[in-house]
Amino acid sequence: MKTHVETKRLALVDPFGISRGTSTEKFNTFVEIDEGIGEAAPSTYYGECRETVETVLPLLLEAVEEDPFAIEASHRKMDELLGGHTAAKAAIDMALYDRLGKRLGIPLYQLWGLDPRRTCVSSFTIGLAETEEMLRKVRAAEPYPVLKIKMGQPNDLEQLRAIREITPKRIWVDANAVWSPQEALYKIDAMAELGVEFVEQPMPAKNVEGMRWLYRHTRLPIILDESCRVSSDIPALVGQCDGINIKLMKSGGLYEGLKMIHTARAHGLKVMIGSMIECSVANTAAAHLTPLVDYADLDGHVLIAEDPYQGLRLENGKIILPDGPGLGVTPRA
Ligand code: MG
């Protein structure tokens, strides 16, 4: 089995802000397993960084099975070796599925029996910034029909009003866990008046009672992201939200991502699939699952100035899956 691990610097088109901070570049680590490729986009919020990913990848790769069909066994052995480290595991998971699809000569959506025409429209994310800067980004997002707006600054409602004044587009809001229950209720009420469709993670994951209270009283659907990492988190979220946001970097890859989709459906929840700032490798992997979900936020590769790979395309926001085998991702010439 041939393996290769390499970290690449990904400069962003614009500084990207959420309630926890702003970044101008990312260092994502790419792993190759035979002809398969995967990407890790670690997040310090979930306890990973470039150094942890680079440290654990060689160890985790020793747990990988030679047999391209043995994906479950590879995951079980990785989990026995090391808990957590889900971004590193996600990179391996993607490379394993990519290798399997390439050996079979079929794209991943076909491996799973999914209809590639049923992909979602992806939102385009407007990061947290000064109001003028957010308005500039909204204007620049002209080709995208759905905007996901990062909120959480003290003047966020005024910012949203200013954005609504210049665009009639569909809007989703992500507060990244910063509001209190009362503040969330008040702001979400006002956001409903502005035509926002739903709100993501209004308050911290640990405020379970707050979330239950808000869910009973609020007018808009609530999607939980930071509260939901893996499928076993989902049963406890019933009564706190209308849906969950899956990210491969939280779940440890497509294998657990698929389980999360089915677990959420069994609990009557909506499903969104999102991403960290990931280039076309990880975003294309996630995009192969979108025929199964309600909402997608897979624009990370658009936020990167020079994506080293190409795969999914967004055509007026609609996700177009590549039809090459496996992930269908190729290095950009
Ligand atoms: Mg989110």
CSV table of C-alpha atoms and ligand atoms in Angstrom, one decimal:
chain,number,residue,atom,x,y,z
A,1,MET,CA,0.0,0.0,0.0
A,2,LYS,CA,1.4,3.3,-1.1
A,3,THR,CA,0.8,6.3,1.2
A,4,HIS,CA,1.7,10.0,1.2
A,5,VAL,CA,1.0,12.8,3.6
A,6,GLU,CA,1.4,16.4,2.7
A,7,THR,CA,0.2,19.7,4.2
A,8,LYS,CA,-0.6,22.6,1.9
A,9,ARG,CA,-1.1,26.2,2.7
A,10,LEU,CA,-4.4,27.5,1.4
A,11,ALA,CA,-4.7,31.3,1.2
A,12,LEU,CA,-8.2,32.6,1.4
A,13,VAL,CA,-9.8,35.0,-1.0
A,14,ASP,CA,-10.8,37.3,1.9
A,15,PRO,CA,-10.3,37.1,5.6
A,16,PHE,CA,-13.0,34.8,6.9
A,17,GLY,CA,-14.6,35.5,10.3
A,18,ILE,CA,-17.0,33.6,12.6
A,19,SER,CA,-17.9,34.4,16.2
A,20,ARG,CA,-14.8,32.6,17.5
A,21,GLY,CA,-12.2,34.4,15.3
A,22,THR,CA,-11.0,35.4,11.8
A,23,SER,CA,-8.5,33.6,9.5
A,24,THR,CA,-6.7,34.5,6.4
A,25,GLU,CA,-5.1,31.2,5.5
A,26,LYS,CA,-5.5,27.5,6.3
A,27,PHE,CA,-3.1,24.6,6.4
A,28,ASN,CA,-4.9,21.4,5.4
A,29,THR,CA,-3.3,18.1,5.2
A,30,PHE,CA,-3.7,15.7,2.3
A,31,VAL,CA,-3.3,12.0,2.5
A,32,GLU,CA,-2.9,9.6,-0.5
A,33,ILE,CA,-3.6,5.9,-0.1
A,34,ASP,CA,-2.7,4.1,-3.3
A,35,GLU,CA,-4.8,6.0,-6.0
A,36,GLY,CA,-7.2,7.5,-3.3
A,37,ILE,CA,-6.9,11.0,-1.9
A,38,GLY,CA,-8.4,12.7,1.2
A,39,GLU,CA,-8.2,16.0,3.1
A,40,ALA,CA,-8.1,17.0,6.7
A,41,ALA,CA,-9.2,20.5,7.7
A,42,PRO,CA,-8.6,20.4,11.5
A,43,SER,CA,-10.4,22.8,13.8
A,44,THR,CA,-8.9,23.8,17.2
A,45,TYR,CA,-12.5,24.1,18.5
A,46,TYR,CA,-12.7,20.3,18.2
A,47,GLY,CA,-9.2,19.8,19.6
A,48,GLU,CA,-7.2,19.3,16.4
A,49,CYS,CA,-4.6,21.4,14.5
A,50,ARG,CA,-2.1,20.9,11.7
A,51,GLU,CA,0.4,19.4,14.2
A,52,THR,CA,-2.0,16.8,15.7
A,53,VAL,CA,-3.1,15.8,12.2
A,54,GLU,CA,0.5,15.4,11.0
A,55,THR,CA,1.4,13.4,14.1
A,56,VAL,CA,-1.5,11.0,14.1
A,57,LEU,CA,-1.9,10.3,10.3
A,58,PRO,CA,1.1,8.0,10.1
A,59,LEU,CA,-0.2,6.0,13.1
A,60,LEU,CA,-3.7,5.8,11.8
A,61,LEU,CA,-2.5,4.8,8.3
A,62,GLU,CA,-1.0,1.6,9.9
A,63,ALA,CA,-4.6,0.6,10.8
A,64,VAL,CA,-5.8,0.8,7.2
A,65,GLU,CA,-6.7,-2.5,5.5
A,66,GLU,CA,-5.1,-3.3,2.2
A,67,ASP,CA,-8.5,-4.7,1.0
A,68,PRO,CA,-10.2,-1.7,-0.7
A,69,PHE,CA,-13.7,-3.0,0.4
A,70,ALA,CA,-12.7,-3.2,4.1
A,71,ILE,CA,-13.7,0.3,5.1
A,72,GLU,CA,-15.6,-0.7,8.2
A,73,ALA,CA,-12.6,-2.7,9.4
A,74,SER,CA,-10.3,0.2,8.8
A,75,HIS,CA,-12.5,2.6,10.8
A,76,ARG,CA,-12.8,0.0,13.7
A,77,LYS,CA,-9.1,-0.4,13.8
A,78,MET,CA,-8.4,3.4,13.7
A,79,ASP,CA,-10.9,3.9,16.5
A,80,GLU,CA,-9.4,1.2,18.6
A,81,LEU,CA,-6.0,2.7,18.1
A,82,LEU,CA,-7.0,6.3,18.9
A,83,GLY,CA,-10.2,8.1,19.9
A,84,GLY,CA,-11.2,11.5,18.4
A,85,HIS,CA,-8.9,13.0,15.8
A,86,THR,CA,-11.9,13.0,13.4
A,87,ALA,CA,-10.4,15.4,10.8
A,88,ALA,CA,-7.3,13.1,10.4
A,89,LYS,CA,-9.7,10.1,10.2
A,90,ALA,CA,-11.9,11.9,7.7
A,91,ALA,CA,-8.9,12.4,5.4
A,92,ILE,CA,-8.2,8.6,5.5
A,93,ASP,CA,-11.9,7.8,5.1
A,94,MET,CA,-12.2,9.9,1.9
A,95,ALA,CA,-9.0,8.4,0.5
A,96,LEU,CA,-10.4,4.9,1.2
A,97,TYR,CA,-13.7,5.6,-0.6
A,98,ASP,CA,-11.9,7.3,-3.4
A,99,ARG,CA,-9.6,4.3,-3.8
A,100,LEU,CA,-12.6,1.9,-3.8
A,101,GLY,CA,-14.5,4.0,-6.4
A,102,LYS,CA,-11.5,4.1,-8.6
A,103,ARG,CA,-10.9,0.4,-8.3
A,104,LEU,CA,-14.5,-0.2,-9.3
A,105,GLY,CA,-14.4,2.5,-12.0
A,106,ILE,CA,-17.6,4.3,-10.6
A,107,PRO,CA,-18.3,7.6,-8.8
A,108,LEU,CA,-19.2,7.5,-5.1
A,109,TYR,CA,-22.8,8.6,-5.7
A,110,GLN,CA,-23.2,5.5,-7.9
A,111,LEU,CA,-21.5,3.2,-5.3
A,112,TRP,CA,-24.2,4.4,-2.9
A,113,GLY,CA,-27.0,4.2,-5.5
A,114,LEU,CA,-27.8,7.9,-5.4
A,115,ASP,CA,-29.2,10.1,-8.1
A,116,PRO,CA,-26.6,12.8,-8.9
A,117,ARG,CA,-29.4,15.1,-10.2
A,118,ARG,CA,-30.8,15.3,-6.6
A,119,THR,CA,-27.9,17.3,-5.2
A,120,CYS,CA,-28.7,20.5,-3.2
A,121,VAL,CA,-28.2,24.2,-3.9
A,122,SER,CA,-25.3,25.2,-1.7
A,123,SER,CA,-25.4,28.3,0.3
A,124,PHE,CA,-22.6,30.9,0.0
A,125,THR,CA,-21.2,31.9,3.4
A,126,ILE,CA,-20.8,35.6,4.3
A,127,GLY,CA,-18.2,35.6,7.2
A,128,LEU,CA,-18.5,37.9,10.2
A,129,ALA,CA,-17.0,41.4,9.5
A,130,GLU,CA,-17.7,45.1,9.7
A,131,THR,CA,-21.1,45.8,8.1
A,132,GLU,CA,-19.7,47.6,5.0
A,133,GLU,CA,-17.4,44.6,4.4
A,134,MET,CA,-20.3,42.1,4.8
A,135,LEU,CA,-22.4,44.2,2.3
A,136,ARG,CA,-19.5,44.1,-0.2
A,137,LYS,CA,-19.4,40.3,0.1
A,138,VAL,CA,-23.1,40.0,-0.3
A,139,ARG,CA,-22.9,42.1,-3.6
A,140,ALA,CA,-19.9,40.0,-4.7
A,141,ALA,CA,-21.9,36.8,-4.1
A,142,GLU,CA,-24.2,37.6,-7.0
A,143,PRO,CA,-24.0,34.0,-8.6
A,144,TYR,CA,-25.3,32.3,-5.4
A,145,PRO,CA,-29.0,32.2,-4.7
A,146,VAL,CA,-28.7,31.3,-1.0
A,147,LEU,CA,-26.6,33.2,1.6
A,148,LYS,CA,-25.5,31.8,4.9
A,149,ILE,CA,-24.7,34.8,7.1
A,150,LYS,CA,-22.4,34.5,10.1
A,151,MET,CA,-23.9,36.4,13.1
A,152,GLY,CA,-22.9,36.9,16.7
A,153,GLN,CA,-21.6,40.5,16.9
A,154,PRO,CA,-23.5,42.9,19.2
A,155,ASN,CA,-24.9,44.7,16.2
A,156,ASP,CA,-25.8,41.5,14.3
A,157,LEU,CA,-29.5,42.4,13.9
A,158,GLU,CA,-28.7,45.8,12.3
A,159,GLN,CA,-26.2,44.0,10.1
A,160,LEU,CA,-28.9,41.6,8.9
A,161,ARG,CA,-31.3,44.4,8.3
A,162,ALA,CA,-28.7,46.2,6.2
A,163,ILE,CA,-28.1,43.0,4.2
A,164,ARG,CA,-31.8,42.4,3.7
A,165,GLU,CA,-32.1,45.9,2.3
A,166,ILE,CA,-29.8,45.1,-0.6
A,167,THR,CA,-30.8,41.5,-1.4
A,168,PRO,CA,-34.1,39.5,-1.7
A,169,LYS,CA,-32.2,36.2,-1.6
A,170,ARG,CA,-32.9,33.2,0.6
A,171,ILE,CA,-30.9,33.7,3.9
A,172,TRP,CA,-29.8,31.2,6.6
A,173,VAL,CA,-28.1,32.5,9.8
A,174,ASP,CA,-25.3,30.9,11.8
A,175,ALA,CA,-24.6,32.3,15.3
A,176,ASN,CA,-21.9,29.7,16.1
A,177,ALA,CA,-23.0,29.3,19.7
A,178,VAL,CA,-22.8,32.9,21.0
A,179,TRP,CA,-26.3,34.0,22.0
A,180,SER,CA,-28.0,33.6,25.4
A,181,PRO,CA,-31.5,32.0,25.3
A,182,GLN,CA,-33.3,35.3,25.7
A,183,GLU,CA,-31.1,37.1,23.2
A,184,ALA,CA,-31.6,34.2,20.8
A,185,LEU,CA,-35.4,34.3,21.1
A,186,TYR,CA,-35.5,38.0,20.5
A,187,LYS,CA,-33.1,38.0,17.6
A,188,ILE,CA,-34.6,35.0,15.9
A,189,ASP,CA,-38.1,36.6,16.1
A,190,ALA,CA,-36.7,39.7,14.4
A,191,MET,CA,-34.9,37.5,11.8
A,192,ALA,CA,-38.2,35.7,11.0
A,193,GLU,CA,-39.6,39.1,10.1
A,194,LEU,CA,-36.7,39.6,7.7
A,195,GLY,CA,-37.4,36.3,6.0
A,196,VAL,CA,-34.6,34.2,7.4
A,197,GLU,CA,-35.3,30.5,6.7
A,198,PHE,CA,-33.5,28.9,9.7
A,199,VAL,CA,-30.9,29.6,12.4
A,200,GLU,CA,-27.9,27.4,13.1
A,201,GLN,CA,-26.4,26.8,16.6
A,202,PRO,CA,-27.9,29.8,18.4
A,203,MET,CA,-26.2,29.0,21.7
A,204,PRO,CA,-23.4,26.8,23.2
A,205,ALA,CA,-23.8,23.1,22.9
A,206,LYS,CA,-23.6,22.6,26.7
A,207,ASN,CA,-26.7,24.8,27.2
A,208,VAL,CA,-29.1,21.9,26.7
A,209,GLU,CA,-31.9,23.4,28.8
A,210,GLY,CA,-31.6,26.7,27.0
A,211,MET,CA,-31.9,25.0,23.7
A,212,ARG,CA,-35.0,23.0,24.8
A,213,TRP,CA,-36.6,26.3,26.0
A,214,LEU,CA,-35.7,28.1,22.8
A,215,TYR,CA,-37.0,25.2,20.6
A,216,ARG,CA,-40.4,25.4,22.3
A,217,HIS,CA,-40.7,29.1,21.9
A,218,THR,CA,-39.0,30.2,18.7
A,219,ARG,CA,-40.6,30.9,15.3
A,220,LEU,CA,-37.8,29.6,13.1
A,221,PRO,CA,-36.4,26.1,12.6
A,222,ILE,CA,-33.1,25.5,14.5
A,223,ILE,CA,-30.3,23.4,13.0
A,224,LEU,CA,-27.5,22.3,15.4
A,225,ASP,CA,-23.9,22.0,14.4
A,226,GLU,CA,-21.5,22.3,17.3
A,227,SER,CA,-24.0,20.2,19.4
A,228,CYS,CA,-23.7,17.3,16.9
A,229,ARG,CA,-20.5,15.5,16.0
A,230,VAL,CA,-21.4,11.9,15.5
A,231,SER,CA,-24.6,9.7,15.1
A,232,SER,CA,-24.7,8.8,18.8
A,233,ASP,CA,-25.2,12.5,19.6
A,234,ILE,CA,-28.4,12.6,17.7
A,235,PRO,CA,-31.1,11.0,19.9
A,236,ALA,CA,-30.4,13.5,22.7
A,237,LEU,CA,-31.0,16.4,20.3
A,238,VAL,CA,-34.6,15.6,19.8
A,239,GLY,CA,-36.6,18.4,21.5
A,240,GLN,CA,-33.7,20.8,21.0
A,241,CYS,CA,-33.8,21.3,17.2
A,242,ASP,CA,-35.4,20.7,13.9
A,243,GLY,CA,-32.2,19.4,12.2
A,244,ILE,CA,-28.5,18.7,12.4
A,245,ASN,CA,-25.5,19.9,10.4
A,246,ILE,CA,-23.1,17.1,9.5
A,247,LYS,CA,-19.4,17.9,8.7
A,248,LEU,CA,-17.0,15.2,7.7
A,249,MET,CA,-14.3,16.8,9.9
A,250,LYS,CA,-16.5,16.2,13.0
A,251,SER,CA,-17.8,12.8,12.0
A,252,GLY,CA,-14.5,11.3,10.9
A,253,GLY,CA,-15.6,10.9,7.3
A,254,LEU,CA,-18.2,9.6,4.9
A,255,TYR,CA,-18.7,6.3,6.7
A,256,GLU,CA,-20.0,8.0,9.9
A,257,GLY,CA,-21.6,10.8,7.9
A,258,LEU,CA,-23.9,8.2,6.2
A,259,LYS,CA,-24.8,6.8,9.6
A,260,MET,CA,-25.7,10.3,10.8
A,261,ILE,CA,-28.0,10.9,7.9
A,262,HIS,CA,-30.0,7.8,8.6
A,263,THR,CA,-30.0,8.3,12.4
A,264,ALA,CA,-31.3,11.9,12.0
A,265,ARG,CA,-34.0,10.7,9.6
A,266,ALA,CA,-35.1,8.0,12.1
A,267,HIS,CA,-35.5,10.8,14.6
A,268,GLY,CA,-37.6,12.9,12.2
A,269,LEU,CA,-34.8,15.5,11.9
A,270,LYS,CA,-33.8,17.6,8.9
A,271,VAL,CA,-30.2,17.2,7.6
A,272,MET,CA,-27.7,19.7,6.5
A,273,ILE,CA,-24.2,18.9,5.3
A,274,GLY,CA,-21.6,21.6,5.8
A,275,SER,CA,-17.9,22.0,5.9
A,276,MET,CA,-14.9,23.7,7.5
A,277,ILE,CA,-12.8,25.7,5.1
A,278,GLU,CA,-11.9,22.8,2.8
A,279,CYS,CA,-10.7,22.7,-0.8
A,280,SER,CA,-12.3,20.6,-3.5
A,281,VAL,CA,-11.2,17.3,-2.1
A,282,ALA,CA,-13.2,17.3,1.1
A,283,ASN,CA,-16.0,19.4,-0.3
A,284,THR,CA,-16.5,17.0,-3.2
A,285,ALA,CA,-16.5,14.1,-0.8
A,286,ALA,CA,-19.3,15.7,1.2
A,287,ALA,CA,-21.1,16.7,-2.0
A,288,HIS,CA,-21.6,13.0,-2.9
A,289,LEU,CA,-23.9,12.7,0.1
A,290,THR,CA,-26.1,15.7,-0.8
A,291,PRO,CA,-28.7,13.7,-2.8
A,292,LEU,CA,-29.7,12.4,0.7
A,293,VAL,CA,-29.9,15.8,2.6
A,294,ASP,CA,-32.1,18.9,2.8
A,295,TYR,CA,-29.5,21.7,2.9
A,296,ALA,CA,-25.9,22.0,1.9
A,297,ASP,CA,-23.3,24.5,2.8
A,298,LEU,CA,-20.3,23.4,0.7
A,299,ASP,CA,-18.7,26.6,-0.5
A,300,GLY,CA,-15.4,26.2,1.3
A,301,HIS,CA,-13.4,25.7,-1.9
A,302,VAL,CA,-14.8,29.0,-3.3
A,303,LEU,CA,-13.3,30.8,-0.3
A,304,ILE,CA,-9.8,29.5,-1.2
A,305,ALA,CA,-7.8,31.7,-3.5
A,306,GLU,CA,-6.0,28.9,-5.4
A,307,ASP,CA,-7.7,25.5,-4.9
A,308,PRO,CA,-5.1,22.9,-5.7
A,309,TYR,CA,-7.8,20.5,-6.9
A,310,GLN,CA,-11.0,20.5,-8.9
A,311,GLY,CA,-14.1,18.4,-8.4
A,312,LEU,CA,-17.6,19.6,-7.6
A,313,ARG,CA,-18.9,22.8,-9.3
A,314,LEU,CA,-21.5,25.2,-8.1
A,315,GLU,CA,-23.7,26.3,-11.1
A,316,ASN,CA,-25.9,29.1,-9.8
A,317,GLY,CA,-25.3,27.5,-6.4
A,318,LYS,CA,-26.5,24.1,-7.5
A,319,ILE,CA,-24.0,21.4,-6.7
A,320,ILE,CA,-22.8,19.6,-9.9
A,321,LEU,CA,-21.0,16.3,-9.0
A,322,PRO,CA,-18.0,15.2,-11.1
A,323,ASP,CA,-18.6,11.9,-12.9
A,324,GLY,CA,-15.1,10.5,-12.6
A,325,PRO,CA,-14.5,7.4,-10.5
A,326,GLY,CA,-14.3,7.7,-6.7
A,327,LEU,CA,-14.5,11.3,-5.5
A,328,GLY,CA,-13.9,12.5,-9.1
A,329,VAL,CA,-11.4,15.0,-7.9
A,330,THR,CA,-8.2,15.8,-10.0
A,331,PRO,CA,-5.3,18.1,-9.4
A,332,ARG,CA,-5.8,21.5,-10.9
A,333,ALA,CA,-3.4,22.0,-13.9
B,1,MG,MG,-22.2,26.2,11.7
